[in-house]
Amino acid sequence: MDNFQDLLSKKEPLRKELKKYKGVHNGMQVVRHPLVYSVPHDESFNALLNKRYETIKKECDKALDEKDYGKFIFWHERPYRIDAFVQTMNFMSDKEYWKILGEIWVDSENIWQNLSKWKKLLKDEREGKHLFMESDDYKKFKKLPEKLTAFRGYMPNQNENGISYTLDKEKAEWFAKRYWKKNGEVKEITI
């Protein structure tokens, strides 16, 4: 805790690696680097952010040296995990590819921002595509009927054509209205 307080009281410039990711979003200063976020950001956070970056960068380098691609990817901030996956996917076994891609999918909030990338990755011809799902989910998937109805909660004019669907209409309604209670819509399709 003393180290944390020391870093907060220490005045230093932001590292050059982080400085190029500094900007303004919704009227506030932010730093949105693939390894560290500071939202909102204040100059008094610089030493703490610099130390965090240094620590995470070392962990990423170590994970790559050890060929632990999952660890490398999950050291990245959520919006950048798909990029870290693409960076390392050619070194992965088929099993790692599908398992890690599935873990990123479940943990992502921004699939729609990388939709073309996701579509390409999901169409990969590697063996073991079922590993994208947890084994319990795969068992349920295998029991699905030939024809079914699926739902997608979305914000109009933003991400209606995304690729995340559910069989639970209430869950789709929750996604549609979780941020803007009145404007969300639910799309229904037959598969």
CSV table of C-alpha atoms in Angstrom, one decimal:
chain,number,residue,atom,x,y,z
A,1,MET,CA,0.0,0.0,0.0
A,2,ASP,CA,2.9,2.3,0.7
A,3,ASN,CA,4.2,1.7,-2.8
A,4,PHE,CA,0.8,2.6,-4.2
A,5,GLN,CA,0.7,5.9,-2.2
A,6,ASP,CA,4.3,6.6,-3.2
A,7,LEU,CA,3.4,6.2,-6.9
A,8,LEU,CA,0.4,8.5,-6.6
A,9,SER,CA,2.4,11.2,-4.9
A,10,LYS,CA,5.3,10.9,-7.4
A,11,LYS,CA,5.3,13.4,-10.3
A,12,GLU,CA,6.7,12.1,-13.5
A,13,PRO,CA,5.9,12.3,-17.2
A,14,LEU,CA,3.9,9.6,-18.9
A,15,ARG,CA,6.0,7.0,-20.7
A,16,LYS,CA,6.3,7.6,-24.5
A,17,GLU,CA,4.6,4.2,-25.1
A,18,LEU,CA,1.6,5.4,-23.2
A,19,LYS,CA,1.6,9.1,-24.3
A,20,LYS,CA,0.6,8.3,-27.9
A,21,TYR,CA,-2.6,6.6,-26.5
A,22,LYS,CA,-3.6,9.7,-24.5
A,23,GLY,CA,-6.6,11.6,-25.7
A,24,VAL,CA,-10.0,13.0,-24.8
A,25,HIS,CA,-13.1,10.9,-24.7
A,26,ASN,CA,-16.5,12.4,-23.7
A,27,GLY,CA,-14.8,15.5,-22.5
A,28,MET,CA,-12.3,13.8,-20.2
A,29,GLN,CA,-8.6,12.9,-20.5
A,30,VAL,CA,-8.0,9.2,-21.1
A,31,VAL,CA,-5.2,6.8,-21.7
A,32,ARG,CA,-6.3,3.7,-23.7
A,33,HIS,CA,-3.2,1.6,-24.4
A,34,PRO,CA,-3.6,-2.1,-25.2
A,35,LEU,CA,-2.0,-3.0,-21.9
A,36,VAL,CA,-3.3,-0.3,-19.5
A,37,TYR,CA,-6.3,2.0,-19.3
A,38,SER,CA,-6.7,5.2,-17.3
A,39,VAL,CA,-10.3,6.4,-17.7
A,40,PRO,CA,-10.5,9.2,-16.6
A,41,HIS,CA,-6.8,10.1,-16.6
A,42,ASP,CA,-5.1,12.7,-14.5
A,43,GLU,CA,-1.4,13.6,-14.6
A,44,SER,CA,-1.1,12.6,-10.9
A,45,PHE,CA,-1.7,8.9,-12.1
A,46,ASN,CA,1.4,9.0,-14.5
A,47,ALA,CA,3.8,7.2,-12.1
A,48,LEU,CA,1.2,4.6,-11.2
A,49,LEU,CA,0.3,4.0,-14.9
A,50,ASN,CA,4.0,3.9,-15.9
A,51,LYS,CA,4.7,1.2,-13.3
A,52,ARG,CA,1.6,-0.8,-14.3
A,53,TYR,CA,2.6,-0.7,-17.9
A,54,GLU,CA,6.2,-1.8,-17.0
A,55,THR,CA,4.9,-4.7,-14.9
A,56,ILE,CA,2.3,-5.9,-17.5
A,57,LYS,CA,4.8,-5.6,-20.4
A,58,LYS,CA,7.2,-7.8,-18.5
A,59,GLU,CA,4.4,-10.4,-17.9
A,60,CYS,CA,3.5,-10.3,-21.6
A,61,ASP,CA,7.1,-10.8,-22.6
A,62,LYS,CA,7.4,-13.7,-20.2
A,63,ALA,CA,4.2,-15.3,-21.4
A,64,LEU,CA,5.4,-15.1,-25.0
A,65,ASP,CA,8.7,-16.6,-24.0
A,66,GLU,CA,6.8,-19.5,-22.3
A,67,LYS,CA,4.5,-19.8,-25.3
A,68,ASP,CA,1.5,-19.2,-23.0
A,69,TYR,CA,-0.6,-17.3,-25.5
A,70,GLY,CA,-3.7,-17.3,-23.4
A,71,LYS,CA,-1.9,-15.5,-20.6
A,72,PHE,CA,-0.3,-13.1,-23.1
A,73,ILE,CA,-3.7,-12.2,-24.5
A,74,PHE,CA,-5.5,-11.8,-21.2
A,75,TRP,CA,-2.9,-9.4,-19.9
A,76,HIS,CA,-4.3,-7.0,-22.6
A,77,GLU,CA,-7.2,-4.7,-22.0
A,78,ARG,CA,-10.5,-6.2,-23.2
A,79,PRO,CA,-10.8,-4.2,-26.5
A,80,TYR,CA,-7.3,-5.2,-27.5
A,81,ARG,CA,-7.5,-8.9,-26.8
A,82,ILE,CA,-8.7,-9.8,-30.2
A,83,ASP,CA,-5.7,-8.0,-31.7
A,84,ALA,CA,-3.3,-9.9,-29.3
A,85,PHE,CA,-5.0,-13.1,-30.4
A,86,VAL,CA,-4.4,-12.3,-34.1
A,87,GLN,CA,-0.8,-11.5,-33.3
A,88,THR,CA,-0.2,-15.0,-31.8
A,89,MET,CA,-2.8,-17.3,-33.5
A,90,ASN,CA,-0.3,-18.7,-36.0
A,91,PHE,CA,1.8,-20.1,-33.1
A,92,MET,CA,-1.2,-21.8,-31.5
A,93,SER,CA,-2.3,-25.4,-31.8
A,94,ASP,CA,-5.8,-25.9,-33.1
A,95,LYS,CA,-7.0,-26.7,-29.6
A,96,GLU,CA,-5.5,-23.5,-28.2
A,97,TYR,CA,-6.9,-21.5,-31.0
A,98,TRP,CA,-10.6,-22.5,-30.4
A,99,LYS,CA,-10.3,-22.6,-26.6
A,100,ILE,CA,-8.7,-19.1,-26.3
A,101,LEU,CA,-11.0,-17.6,-29.0
A,102,GLY,CA,-14.0,-18.8,-27.0
A,103,GLU,CA,-12.7,-17.4,-23.8
A,104,ILE,CA,-12.1,-14.0,-25.4
A,105,TRP,CA,-15.7,-14.1,-26.9
A,106,VAL,CA,-17.3,-14.7,-23.5
A,107,ASP,CA,-15.3,-11.9,-21.9
A,108,SER,CA,-15.8,-9.3,-24.7
A,109,GLU,CA,-18.1,-6.4,-24.6
A,110,ASN,CA,-17.2,-5.0,-28.1
A,111,ILE,CA,-17.7,-7.8,-30.6
A,112,TRP,CA,-19.5,-5.4,-32.9
A,113,GLN,CA,-16.4,-3.1,-33.1
A,114,ASN,CA,-14.3,-6.0,-34.6
A,115,LEU,CA,-17.1,-7.8,-36.4
A,116,SER,CA,-15.3,-8.5,-39.7
A,117,LYS,CA,-12.3,-9.8,-37.7
A,118,TRP,CA,-14.5,-12.0,-35.6
A,119,LYS,CA,-16.3,-13.4,-38.7
A,120,LYS,CA,-13.0,-14.3,-40.3
A,121,LEU,CA,-11.6,-16.0,-37.1
A,122,LEU,CA,-14.8,-18.0,-36.6
A,123,LYS,CA,-14.7,-19.3,-40.2
A,124,ASP,CA,-11.2,-20.7,-39.7
A,125,GLU,CA,-11.0,-24.3,-40.9
A,126,ARG,CA,-8.9,-25.5,-38.0
A,127,GLU,CA,-9.9,-28.8,-36.3
A,128,GLY,CA,-11.7,-28.7,-33.0
A,129,LYS,CA,-14.2,-25.9,-33.5
A,130,HIS,CA,-16.4,-27.4,-30.8
A,131,LEU,CA,-13.7,-26.3,-28.3
A,132,PHE,CA,-14.9,-22.7,-28.8
A,133,MET,CA,-17.7,-23.7,-26.4
A,134,GLU,CA,-17.5,-25.1,-22.9
A,135,SER,CA,-18.2,-28.8,-22.9
A,136,ASP,CA,-21.6,-28.4,-21.1
A,137,ASP,CA,-22.6,-25.8,-23.7
A,138,TYR,CA,-21.5,-28.1,-26.5
A,139,LYS,CA,-23.6,-30.9,-25.2
A,140,LYS,CA,-26.7,-28.6,-25.1
A,141,PHE,CA,-25.8,-27.4,-28.6
A,142,LYS,CA,-25.8,-31.0,-29.9
A,143,LYS,CA,-29.3,-31.5,-28.6
A,144,LEU,CA,-30.8,-28.4,-30.3
A,145,PRO,CA,-33.6,-29.1,-32.7
A,146,GLU,CA,-33.1,-28.7,-36.5
A,147,LYS,CA,-35.0,-25.5,-36.5
A,148,LEU,CA,-35.2,-22.9,-33.8
A,149,THR,CA,-35.8,-19.2,-33.0
A,150,ALA,CA,-33.1,-16.9,-31.7
A,151,PHE,CA,-33.1,-13.4,-30.4
A,152,ARG,CA,-30.7,-10.4,-30.5
A,153,GLY,CA,-30.9,-7.4,-28.2
A,154,TYR,CA,-29.4,-4.3,-29.8
A,155,MET,CA,-29.5,-0.5,-30.2
A,156,PRO,CA,-31.1,0.7,-33.4
A,157,ASN,CA,-28.7,2.3,-35.9
A,158,GLN,CA,-25.7,0.8,-34.1
A,159,ASN,CA,-25.3,-3.0,-34.1
A,160,GLU,CA,-28.4,-4.7,-35.3
A,161,ASN,CA,-26.4,-7.0,-37.6
A,162,GLY,CA,-24.1,-8.3,-34.9
A,163,ILE,CA,-23.5,-12.1,-34.4
A,164,SER,CA,-24.4,-12.6,-30.8
A,165,TYR,CA,-27.8,-14.3,-30.3
A,166,THR,CA,-29.6,-16.1,-27.5
A,167,LEU,CA,-32.5,-18.5,-27.3
A,168,ASP,CA,-33.8,-16.6,-24.3
A,169,LYS,CA,-36.0,-13.7,-25.4
A,170,GLU,CA,-35.9,-12.2,-21.9
A,171,LYS,CA,-32.1,-12.2,-22.0
A,172,ALA,CA,-32.2,-10.4,-25.4
A,173,GLU,CA,-34.6,-7.8,-24.0
A,174,TRP,CA,-32.1,-7.3,-21.1
A,175,PHE,CA,-29.3,-6.7,-23.6
A,176,ALA,CA,-31.5,-4.3,-25.6
A,177,LYS,CA,-32.4,-2.2,-22.6
A,178,ARG,CA,-29.4,-2.4,-20.3
A,179,TYR,CA,-28.0,1.0,-21.2
A,180,TRP,CA,-31.0,2.9,-22.7
A,181,LYS,CA,-34.2,1.6,-21.2
A,182,LYS,CA,-36.5,2.8,-24.0
A,183,ASN,CA,-34.6,2.6,-27.2
A,184,GLY,CA,-33.3,-1.0,-27.4
A,185,GLU,CA,-34.9,-3.5,-29.7
A,186,VAL,CA,-35.0,-7.2,-30.1
A,187,LYS,CA,-34.5,-8.9,-33.4
A,188,GLU,CA,-35.9,-12.4,-33.9
A,189,ILE,CA,-34.7,-14.9,-36.5
A,190,THR,CA,-35.4,-18.5,-37.4
A,191,ILE,CA,-32.3,-20.7,-37.8
